[in-house]
Tab-separated table of C-alpha atoms in Angstrom:
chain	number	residue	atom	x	y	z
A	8	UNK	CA	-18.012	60.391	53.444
A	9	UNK	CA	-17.123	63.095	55.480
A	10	UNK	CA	-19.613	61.995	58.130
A	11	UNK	CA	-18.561	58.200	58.032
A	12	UNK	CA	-14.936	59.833	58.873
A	13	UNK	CA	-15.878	61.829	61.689
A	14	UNK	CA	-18.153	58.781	62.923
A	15	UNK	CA	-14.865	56.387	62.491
A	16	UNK	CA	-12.650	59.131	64.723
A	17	UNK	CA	-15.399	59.246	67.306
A	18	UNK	CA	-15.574	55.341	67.342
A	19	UNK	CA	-11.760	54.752	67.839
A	20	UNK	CA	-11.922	57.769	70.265
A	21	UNK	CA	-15.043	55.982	72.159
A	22	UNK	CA	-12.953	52.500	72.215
A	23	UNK	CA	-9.749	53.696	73.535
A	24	UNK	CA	-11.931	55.028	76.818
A	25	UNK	CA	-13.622	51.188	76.838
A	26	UNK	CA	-9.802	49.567	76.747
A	27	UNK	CA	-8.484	51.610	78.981
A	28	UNK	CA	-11.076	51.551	81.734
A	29	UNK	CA	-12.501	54.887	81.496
A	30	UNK	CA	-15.597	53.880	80.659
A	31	UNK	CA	-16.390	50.511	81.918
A	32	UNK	CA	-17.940	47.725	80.303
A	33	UNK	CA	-20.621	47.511	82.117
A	34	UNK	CA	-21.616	50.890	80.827
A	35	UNK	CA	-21.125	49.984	77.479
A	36	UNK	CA	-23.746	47.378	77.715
A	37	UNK	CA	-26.538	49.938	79.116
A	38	UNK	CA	-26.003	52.074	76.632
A	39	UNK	CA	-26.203	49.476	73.597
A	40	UNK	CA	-29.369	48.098	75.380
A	41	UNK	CA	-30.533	51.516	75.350
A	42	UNK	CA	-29.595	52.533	71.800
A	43	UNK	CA	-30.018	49.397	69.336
A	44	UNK	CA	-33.627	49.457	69.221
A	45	UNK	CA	-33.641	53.534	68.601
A	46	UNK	CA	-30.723	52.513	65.469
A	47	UNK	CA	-32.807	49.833	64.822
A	48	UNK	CA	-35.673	52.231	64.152
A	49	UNK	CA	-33.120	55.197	62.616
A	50	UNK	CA	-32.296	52.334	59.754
A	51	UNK	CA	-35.427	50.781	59.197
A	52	UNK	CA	-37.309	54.096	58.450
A	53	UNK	CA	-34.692	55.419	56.543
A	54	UNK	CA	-35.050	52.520	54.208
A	55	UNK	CA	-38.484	52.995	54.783
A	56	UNK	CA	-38.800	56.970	53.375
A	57	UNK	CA	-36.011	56.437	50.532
A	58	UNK	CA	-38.420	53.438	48.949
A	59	UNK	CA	-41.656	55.554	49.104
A	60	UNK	CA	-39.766	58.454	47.623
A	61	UNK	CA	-37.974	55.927	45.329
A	62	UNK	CA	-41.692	55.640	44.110
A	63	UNK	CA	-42.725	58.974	43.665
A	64	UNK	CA	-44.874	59.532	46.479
A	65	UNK	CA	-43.326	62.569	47.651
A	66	UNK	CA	-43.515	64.009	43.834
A	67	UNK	CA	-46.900	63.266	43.820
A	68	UNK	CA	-48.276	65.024	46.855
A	69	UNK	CA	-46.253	68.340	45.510
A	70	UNK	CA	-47.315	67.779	42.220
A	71	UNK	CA	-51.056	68.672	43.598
A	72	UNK	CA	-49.514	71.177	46.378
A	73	UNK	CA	-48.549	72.825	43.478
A	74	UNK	CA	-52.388	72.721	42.077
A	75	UNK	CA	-54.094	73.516	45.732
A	76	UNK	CA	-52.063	76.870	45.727
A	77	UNK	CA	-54.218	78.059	42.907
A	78	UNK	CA	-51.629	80.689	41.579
A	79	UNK	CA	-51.233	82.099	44.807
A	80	UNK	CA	-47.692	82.019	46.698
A	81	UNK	CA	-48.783	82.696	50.013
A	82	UNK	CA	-51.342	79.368	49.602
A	83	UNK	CA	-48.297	77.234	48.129
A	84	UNK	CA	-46.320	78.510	51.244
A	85	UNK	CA	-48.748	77.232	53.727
A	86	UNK	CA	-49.568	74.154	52.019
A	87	UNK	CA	-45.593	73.069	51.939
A	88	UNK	CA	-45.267	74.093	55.120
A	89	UNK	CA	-48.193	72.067	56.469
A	90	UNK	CA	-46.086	68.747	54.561
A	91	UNK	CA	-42.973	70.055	56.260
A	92	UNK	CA	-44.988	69.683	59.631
A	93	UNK	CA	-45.974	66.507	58.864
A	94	UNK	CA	-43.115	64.768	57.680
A	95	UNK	CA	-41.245	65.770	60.087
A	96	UNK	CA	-44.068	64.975	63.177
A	97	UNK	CA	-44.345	61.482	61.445
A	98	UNK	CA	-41.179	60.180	59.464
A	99	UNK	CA	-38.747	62.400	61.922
A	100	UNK	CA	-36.659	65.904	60.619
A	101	UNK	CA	-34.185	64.171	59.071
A	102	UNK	CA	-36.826	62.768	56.243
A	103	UNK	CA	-37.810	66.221	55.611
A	104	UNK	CA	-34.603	67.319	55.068
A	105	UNK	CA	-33.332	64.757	52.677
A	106	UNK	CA	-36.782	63.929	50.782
A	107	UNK	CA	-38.784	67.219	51.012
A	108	UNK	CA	-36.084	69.323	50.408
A	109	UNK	CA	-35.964	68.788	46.597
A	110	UNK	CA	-39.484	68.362	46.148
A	111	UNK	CA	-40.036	72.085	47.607
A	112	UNK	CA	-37.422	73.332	45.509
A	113	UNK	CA	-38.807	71.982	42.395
A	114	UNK	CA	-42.351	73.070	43.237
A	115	UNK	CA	-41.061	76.866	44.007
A	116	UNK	CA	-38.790	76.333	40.413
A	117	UNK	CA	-42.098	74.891	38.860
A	118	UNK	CA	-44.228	78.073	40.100
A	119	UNK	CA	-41.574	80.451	38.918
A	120	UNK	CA	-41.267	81.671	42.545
A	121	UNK	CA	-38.169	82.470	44.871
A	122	UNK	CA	-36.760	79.497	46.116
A	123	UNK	CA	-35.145	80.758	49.533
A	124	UNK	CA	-38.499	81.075	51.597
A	125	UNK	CA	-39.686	77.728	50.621
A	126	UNK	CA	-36.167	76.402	51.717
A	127	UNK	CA	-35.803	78.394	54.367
A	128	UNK	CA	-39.158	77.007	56.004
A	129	UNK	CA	-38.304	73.384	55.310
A	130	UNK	CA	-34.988	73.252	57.088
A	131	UNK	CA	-36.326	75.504	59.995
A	132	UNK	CA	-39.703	73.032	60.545
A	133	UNK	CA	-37.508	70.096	60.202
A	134	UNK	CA	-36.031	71.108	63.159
A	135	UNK	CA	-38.508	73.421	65.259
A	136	UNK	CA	-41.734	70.730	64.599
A	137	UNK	CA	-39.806	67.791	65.699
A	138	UNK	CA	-40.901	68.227	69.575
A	139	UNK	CA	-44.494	66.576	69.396
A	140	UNK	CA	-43.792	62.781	68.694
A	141	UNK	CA	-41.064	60.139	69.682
A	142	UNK	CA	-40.040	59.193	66.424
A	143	UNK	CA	-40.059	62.824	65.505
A	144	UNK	CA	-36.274	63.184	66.609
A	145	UNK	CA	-33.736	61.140	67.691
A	146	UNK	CA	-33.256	62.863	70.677
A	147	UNK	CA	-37.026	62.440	71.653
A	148	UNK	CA	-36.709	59.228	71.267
A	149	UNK	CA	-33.766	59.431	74.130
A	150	UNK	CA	-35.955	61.297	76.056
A	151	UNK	CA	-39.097	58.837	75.592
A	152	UNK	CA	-36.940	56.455	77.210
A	153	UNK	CA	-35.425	58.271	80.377
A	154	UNK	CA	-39.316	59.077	80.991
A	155	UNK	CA	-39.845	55.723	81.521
A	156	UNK	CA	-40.712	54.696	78.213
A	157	UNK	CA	-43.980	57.272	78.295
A	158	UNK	CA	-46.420	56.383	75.583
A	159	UNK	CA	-46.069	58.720	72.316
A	160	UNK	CA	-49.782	59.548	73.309
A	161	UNK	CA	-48.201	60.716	76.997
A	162	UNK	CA	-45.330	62.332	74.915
A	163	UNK	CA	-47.655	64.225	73.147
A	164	UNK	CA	-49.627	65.330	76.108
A	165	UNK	CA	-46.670	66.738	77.750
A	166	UNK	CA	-45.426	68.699	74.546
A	167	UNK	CA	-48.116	69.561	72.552
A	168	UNK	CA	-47.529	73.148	73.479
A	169	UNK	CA	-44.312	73.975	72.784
A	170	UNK	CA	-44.290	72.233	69.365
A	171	UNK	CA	-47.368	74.418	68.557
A	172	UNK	CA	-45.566	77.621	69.305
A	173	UNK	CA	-42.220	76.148	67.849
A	174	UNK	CA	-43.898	75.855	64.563
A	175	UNK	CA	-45.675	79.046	64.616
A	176	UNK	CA	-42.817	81.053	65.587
A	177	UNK	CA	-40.258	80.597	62.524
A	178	UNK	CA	-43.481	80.889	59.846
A	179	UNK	CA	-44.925	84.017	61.218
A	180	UNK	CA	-41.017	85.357	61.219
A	181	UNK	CA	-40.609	84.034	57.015
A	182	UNK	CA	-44.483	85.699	56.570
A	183	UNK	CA	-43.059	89.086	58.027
A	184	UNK	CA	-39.593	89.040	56.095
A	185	UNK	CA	-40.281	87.380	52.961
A	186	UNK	CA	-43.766	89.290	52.627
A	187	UNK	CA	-43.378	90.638	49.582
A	188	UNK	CA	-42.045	87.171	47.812
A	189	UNK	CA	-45.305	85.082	49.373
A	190	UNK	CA	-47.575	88.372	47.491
A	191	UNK	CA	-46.835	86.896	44.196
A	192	UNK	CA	-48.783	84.762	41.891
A	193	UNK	CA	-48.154	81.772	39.433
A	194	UNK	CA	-49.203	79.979	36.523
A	195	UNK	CA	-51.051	76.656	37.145
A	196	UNK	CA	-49.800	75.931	33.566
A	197	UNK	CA	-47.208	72.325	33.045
A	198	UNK	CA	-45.053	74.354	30.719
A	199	UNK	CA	-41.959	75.865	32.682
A	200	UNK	CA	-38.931	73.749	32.356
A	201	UNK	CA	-37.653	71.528	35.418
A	202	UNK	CA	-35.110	69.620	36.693
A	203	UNK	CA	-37.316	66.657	37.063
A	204	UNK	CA	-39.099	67.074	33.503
A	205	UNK	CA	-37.361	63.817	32.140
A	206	UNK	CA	-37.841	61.533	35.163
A	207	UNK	CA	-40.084	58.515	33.903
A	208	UNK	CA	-43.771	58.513	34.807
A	209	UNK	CA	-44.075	56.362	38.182
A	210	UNK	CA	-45.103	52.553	38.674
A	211	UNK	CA	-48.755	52.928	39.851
A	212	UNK	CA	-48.440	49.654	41.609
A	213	UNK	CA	-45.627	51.103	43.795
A	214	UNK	CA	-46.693	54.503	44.361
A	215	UNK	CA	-50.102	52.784	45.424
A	216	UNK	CA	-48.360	50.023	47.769
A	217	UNK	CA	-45.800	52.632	49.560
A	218	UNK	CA	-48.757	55.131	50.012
A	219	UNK	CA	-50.785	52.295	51.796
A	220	UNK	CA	-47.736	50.950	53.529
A	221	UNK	CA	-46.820	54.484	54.656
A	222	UNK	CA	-50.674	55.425	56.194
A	223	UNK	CA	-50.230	51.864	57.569
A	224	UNK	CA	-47.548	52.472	59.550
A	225	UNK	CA	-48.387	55.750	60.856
A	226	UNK	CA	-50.973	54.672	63.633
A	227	UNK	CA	-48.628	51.649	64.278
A	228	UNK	CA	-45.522	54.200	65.200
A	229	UNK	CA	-47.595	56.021	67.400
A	230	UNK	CA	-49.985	52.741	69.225
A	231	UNK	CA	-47.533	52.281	71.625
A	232	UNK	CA	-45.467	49.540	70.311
A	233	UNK	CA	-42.066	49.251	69.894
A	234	UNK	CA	-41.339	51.226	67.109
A	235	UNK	CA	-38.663	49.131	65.673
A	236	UNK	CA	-40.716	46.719	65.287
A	237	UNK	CA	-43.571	48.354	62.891
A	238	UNK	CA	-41.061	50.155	61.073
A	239	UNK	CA	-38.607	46.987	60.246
A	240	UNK	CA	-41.964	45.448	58.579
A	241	UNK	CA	-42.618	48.461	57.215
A	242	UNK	CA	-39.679	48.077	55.269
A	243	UNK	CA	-39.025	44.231	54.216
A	244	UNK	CA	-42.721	44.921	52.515
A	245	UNK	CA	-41.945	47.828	50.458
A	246	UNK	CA	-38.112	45.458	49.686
A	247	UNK	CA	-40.602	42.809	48.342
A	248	UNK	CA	-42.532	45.078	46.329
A	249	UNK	CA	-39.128	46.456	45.174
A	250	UNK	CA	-37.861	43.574	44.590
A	251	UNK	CA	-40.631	42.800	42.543
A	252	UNK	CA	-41.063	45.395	39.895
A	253	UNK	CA	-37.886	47.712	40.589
A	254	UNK	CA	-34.160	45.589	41.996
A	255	UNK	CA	-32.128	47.709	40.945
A	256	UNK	CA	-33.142	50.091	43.814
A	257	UNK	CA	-32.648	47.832	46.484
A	258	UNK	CA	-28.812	48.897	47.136
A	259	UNK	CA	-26.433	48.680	50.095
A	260	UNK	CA	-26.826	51.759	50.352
A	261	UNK	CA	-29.919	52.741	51.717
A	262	UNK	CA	-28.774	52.089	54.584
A	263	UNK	CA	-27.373	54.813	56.624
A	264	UNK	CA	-23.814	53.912	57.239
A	265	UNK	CA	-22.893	57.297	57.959
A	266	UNK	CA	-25.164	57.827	60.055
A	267	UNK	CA	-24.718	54.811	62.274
A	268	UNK	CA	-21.415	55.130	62.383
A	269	UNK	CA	-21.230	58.864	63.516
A	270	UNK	CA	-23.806	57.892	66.121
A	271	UNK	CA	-22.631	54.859	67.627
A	272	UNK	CA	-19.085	56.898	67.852
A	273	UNK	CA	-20.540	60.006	69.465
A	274	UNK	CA	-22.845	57.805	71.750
A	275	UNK	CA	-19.806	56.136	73.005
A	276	UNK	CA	-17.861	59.332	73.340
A	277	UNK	CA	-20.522	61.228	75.144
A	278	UNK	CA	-20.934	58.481	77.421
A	279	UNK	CA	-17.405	58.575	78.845
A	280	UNK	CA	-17.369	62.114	79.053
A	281	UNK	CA	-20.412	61.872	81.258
A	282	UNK	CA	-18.936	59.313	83.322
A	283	UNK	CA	-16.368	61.750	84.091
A	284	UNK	CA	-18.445	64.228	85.020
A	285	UNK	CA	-19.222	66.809	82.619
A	286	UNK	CA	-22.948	67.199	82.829
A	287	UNK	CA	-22.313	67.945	86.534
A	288	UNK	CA	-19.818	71.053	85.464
A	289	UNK	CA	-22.831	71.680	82.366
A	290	UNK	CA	-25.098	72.144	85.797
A	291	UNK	CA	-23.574	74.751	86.971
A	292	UNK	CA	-25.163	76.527	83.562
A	293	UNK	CA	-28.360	74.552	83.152
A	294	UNK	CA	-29.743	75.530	87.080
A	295	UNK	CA	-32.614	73.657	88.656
A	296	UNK	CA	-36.083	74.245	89.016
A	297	UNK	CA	-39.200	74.105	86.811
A	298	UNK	CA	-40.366	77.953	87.058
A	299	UNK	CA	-40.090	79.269	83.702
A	300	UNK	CA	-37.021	81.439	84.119
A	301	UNK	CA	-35.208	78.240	84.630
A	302	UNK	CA	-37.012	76.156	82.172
A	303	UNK	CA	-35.406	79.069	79.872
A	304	UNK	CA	-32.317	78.378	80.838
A	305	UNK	CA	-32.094	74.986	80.251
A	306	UNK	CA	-33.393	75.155	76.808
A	307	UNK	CA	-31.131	78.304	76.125
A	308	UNK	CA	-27.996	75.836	77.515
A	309	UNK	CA	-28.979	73.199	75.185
A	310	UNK	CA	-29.609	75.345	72.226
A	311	UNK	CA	-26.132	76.935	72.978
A	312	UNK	CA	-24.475	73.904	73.041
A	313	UNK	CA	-26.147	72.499	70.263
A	314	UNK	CA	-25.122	75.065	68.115
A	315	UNK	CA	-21.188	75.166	69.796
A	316	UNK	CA	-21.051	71.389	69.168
A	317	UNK	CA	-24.361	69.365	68.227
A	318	UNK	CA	-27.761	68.741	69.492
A	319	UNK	CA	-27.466	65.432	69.887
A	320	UNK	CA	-24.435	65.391	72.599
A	321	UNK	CA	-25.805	68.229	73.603
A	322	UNK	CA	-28.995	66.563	74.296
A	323	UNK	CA	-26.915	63.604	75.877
A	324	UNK	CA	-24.437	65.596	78.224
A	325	UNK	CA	-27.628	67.607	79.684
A	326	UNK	CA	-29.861	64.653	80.093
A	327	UNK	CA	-29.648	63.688	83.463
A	328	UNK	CA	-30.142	68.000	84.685
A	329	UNK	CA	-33.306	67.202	83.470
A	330	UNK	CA	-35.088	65.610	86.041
A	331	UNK	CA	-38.470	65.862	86.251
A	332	UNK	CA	-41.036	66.060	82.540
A	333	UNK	CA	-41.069	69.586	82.280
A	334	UNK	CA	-37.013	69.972	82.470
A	335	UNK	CA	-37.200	67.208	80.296
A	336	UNK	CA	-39.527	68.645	77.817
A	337	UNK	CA	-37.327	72.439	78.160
A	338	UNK	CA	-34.084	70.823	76.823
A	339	UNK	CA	-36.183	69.088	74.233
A	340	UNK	CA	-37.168	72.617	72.846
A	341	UNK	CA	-33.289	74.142	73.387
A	342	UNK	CA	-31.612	71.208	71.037
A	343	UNK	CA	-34.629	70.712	68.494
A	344	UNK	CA	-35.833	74.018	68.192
A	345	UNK	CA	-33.196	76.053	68.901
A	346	UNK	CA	-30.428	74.679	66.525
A	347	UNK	CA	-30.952	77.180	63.600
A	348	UNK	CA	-27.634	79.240	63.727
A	349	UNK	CA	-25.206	77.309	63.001
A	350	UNK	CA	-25.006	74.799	60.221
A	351	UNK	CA	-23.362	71.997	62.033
A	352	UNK	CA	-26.039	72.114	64.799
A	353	UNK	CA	-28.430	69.256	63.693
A	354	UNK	CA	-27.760	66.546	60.990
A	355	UNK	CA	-30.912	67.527	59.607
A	356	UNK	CA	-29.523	71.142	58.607
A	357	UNK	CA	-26.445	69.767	57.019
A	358	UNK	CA	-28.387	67.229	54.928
A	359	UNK	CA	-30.383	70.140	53.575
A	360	UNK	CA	-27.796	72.182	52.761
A	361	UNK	CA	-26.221	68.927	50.824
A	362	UNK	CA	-29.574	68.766	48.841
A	363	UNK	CA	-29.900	72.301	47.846
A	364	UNK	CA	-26.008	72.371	46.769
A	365	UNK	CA	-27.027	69.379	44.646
A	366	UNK	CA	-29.518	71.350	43.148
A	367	UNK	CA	-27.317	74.514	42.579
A	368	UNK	CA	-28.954	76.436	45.488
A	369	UNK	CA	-26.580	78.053	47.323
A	370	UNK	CA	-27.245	79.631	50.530
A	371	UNK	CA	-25.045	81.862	52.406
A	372	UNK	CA	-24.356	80.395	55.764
A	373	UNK	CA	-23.463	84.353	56.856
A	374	UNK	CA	-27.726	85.461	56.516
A	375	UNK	CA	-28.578	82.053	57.646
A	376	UNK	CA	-26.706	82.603	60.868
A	377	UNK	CA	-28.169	86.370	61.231
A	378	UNK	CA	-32.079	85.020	61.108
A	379	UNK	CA	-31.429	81.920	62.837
A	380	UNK	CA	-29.844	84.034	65.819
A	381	UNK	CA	-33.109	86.239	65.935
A	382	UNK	CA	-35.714	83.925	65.208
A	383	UNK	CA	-34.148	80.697	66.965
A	384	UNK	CA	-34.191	82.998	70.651
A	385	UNK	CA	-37.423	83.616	70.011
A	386	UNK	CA	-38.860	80.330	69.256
A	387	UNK	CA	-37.576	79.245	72.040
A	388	UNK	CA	-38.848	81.526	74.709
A	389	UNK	CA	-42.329	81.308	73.059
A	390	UNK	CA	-42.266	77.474	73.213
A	391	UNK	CA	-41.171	77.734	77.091
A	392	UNK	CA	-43.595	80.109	77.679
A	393	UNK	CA	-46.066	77.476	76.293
A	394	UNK	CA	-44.582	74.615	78.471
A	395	UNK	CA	-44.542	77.023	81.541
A	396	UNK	CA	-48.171	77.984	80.822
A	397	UNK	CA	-50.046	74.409	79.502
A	398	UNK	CA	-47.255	72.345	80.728
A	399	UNK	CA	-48.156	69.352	83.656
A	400	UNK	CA	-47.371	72.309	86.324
A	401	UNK	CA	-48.422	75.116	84.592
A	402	UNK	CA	-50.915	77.656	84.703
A	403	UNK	CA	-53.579	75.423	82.482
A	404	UNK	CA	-51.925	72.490	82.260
């Protein structure tokens, strides 16, 4: 609710600069031919990932995480963390944060183990290994499309390295502070009381159909196609097999109304601010160039403003400093990777927090601010020092 308001504010706000000329029409109708196919996507997979968890596919995969961990904590870790990867490479951060959030927490409940490093490495990879893929984060998807509409194959190329050390980064930080926790070991045993132990046994039809629907539209998300397009059939499928053996699920709201309202709001606002000039006066900060001291400080301006305001206007007001695919690909790694201080800085951390409130796990915002000041600096000069080294102009690239 509190989103929808903000959204609503930033909508009215974005309208007033239409009727009064600030931002012209004309504008307007770039950016929605820019944007509706990238909403288009947001809603379809989000409809997409709530039906497949809807049918327990999530549950099951850390039901036998839980099993491949063999008693040991430090296995468990890596294992979640390798799903937290993935999700988030494939279904985009913000599915990790909603749907894998509780399904760690339950496994680390399940084992008997501390709960803070397996949350901790959820939220952080939700953000830090959304660089490699398009549909990874919103604001690659942005980027995909000032590129020149790149394919996510070409995407790839360009930041493979970056995302590599942006994901190695944060777990080798939670393996050095949380060292003692990841020692432990666990039962393998069904018996420990959970917050899930009265949920019904799944429909095998459904958890069959969204697993095949889901590996289906994997390769189709990343063949080059418009990704709208795969994902929308992705989900009127799973709504007919829904529809089928479970209605009641199918509900207004899975789709993201919050979401699209924020967005379209701050989309419109950003837009007039640029068209006033801002990201010239951001410039001043950002610099030029594509040696690696100034690749840093693009990606250090965009984490800093994503973590003043948001990533994704900060994304949006730095845009057009980055001119060439290696500036590009720097303030990729400043506003995904590098918003891990404050809470508001990515959608993705605020939806995790919700979930782990919801399932009394309570996190100080104070000691997540401390480590996401030290480790977020860091990720972020290793992953430029990656670009700068295998980027297109780099040493090996």
């Amino acid at each position: 609710m509190r989103l929808a308001i903000i959204g609503l504010i930033l909508l009215v706000a974005g309208g007033v600069t239409v009727a009064t000329g600030v931002l012209p029409w004309h504008e307007v109708a770039v950016l929605v031919d820019r944007v509706a196919p990238i909403l288009a996507f947001v809603v379809a997979m989000t409809v997409v990932t709530e039906l497949v968890s809807e049918a327990g596919t999530f549950q099951w995969v850390a039901r036998h995480l839980r099993r491949w961990g063999r008693g040991r904590s430090v296995l468990l870790w890596l294992l979640l963390a390798l799903f937290a990867t993935l999700s988030t490479i494939f279904l985009s951060l913000d599915t990790t944060a909603v749907l894998l959030t509780p399904v760690v927490v339950t496994v680390a409940r399940q084992a008997g183990l501390p709960v803070l490093p397996f949350a901790l490495t959820t939220v952080w990879l939700a953000n830090t290994a959304s660089l490699l893929l398009p549909i990874s984060n919103l604001t690659n998807l942005l980027a995909q499309h000032n590129l020149g509409g790149i394919t996510p194959a070409q995407f790839a190329q360009l930041m493979w390295a970056p995302s590599l050390a942006a994901i190695l980064v944060p777990l080798a930080f939670i393996a050095l502070v949380f060292r003692r926790e990841l020692r432990k070991s666990y039962g393998l045993d069904e018996s420990r009381p959970t917050v899930a132990s009265t949920a019904k046994a799944p429909d095998r039809l459904l958890l069959v159909g969204s697993a095949v629907v889901l590996l289906l539209l994997l390769p189709a998300l990343v063949s080059g196609a418009a990704i709208w397009i795969p994902a929308s059939l992705a989900a009127a499928v799973l709504a007919v097999l829904f529809v089928l053996r479970r209605p009641a699920v199918l509900k207004i709201t899975l789709i993201p109304w919050s979401l699209l309202l924020f967005t379209c709001g701050l989309f419109l606002v950003v837009e007039a601010t640029q068209y006033l000039g801002a990201s010239a006066i951001l410039g001043e900060v950002a610099g030029q160039g594509s040696g690696f001291i100034e690749l840093l400080r693009l990606a250090m301006t965009g984490a800093l403003g994503s973590n003043v305001v948001n990533n994704l206007p900060a994304y949006l007001l730095a845009e057009p400093l980055a001119g060439t695919p290696e500036r590009m690909a720097a303030l990729l790694v400043g506003v995904n990777a590098g918003p891990l201080i404050a809470p508001w800085a990515s959608l993705a951390t605020l939806l995790w927090h919700d979930r782990l409130m919801r399932m009394n796990v309570h996190v100080k915002w104070q000691g997540y601010a401390v480590m996401g000041l030290l480790v977020a600096p860091l990720t972020i000069v290793a992953a430029i020092a990656a670009l700068a080294a295998f980027g297109p102009g780099g040493l090996f690239g």
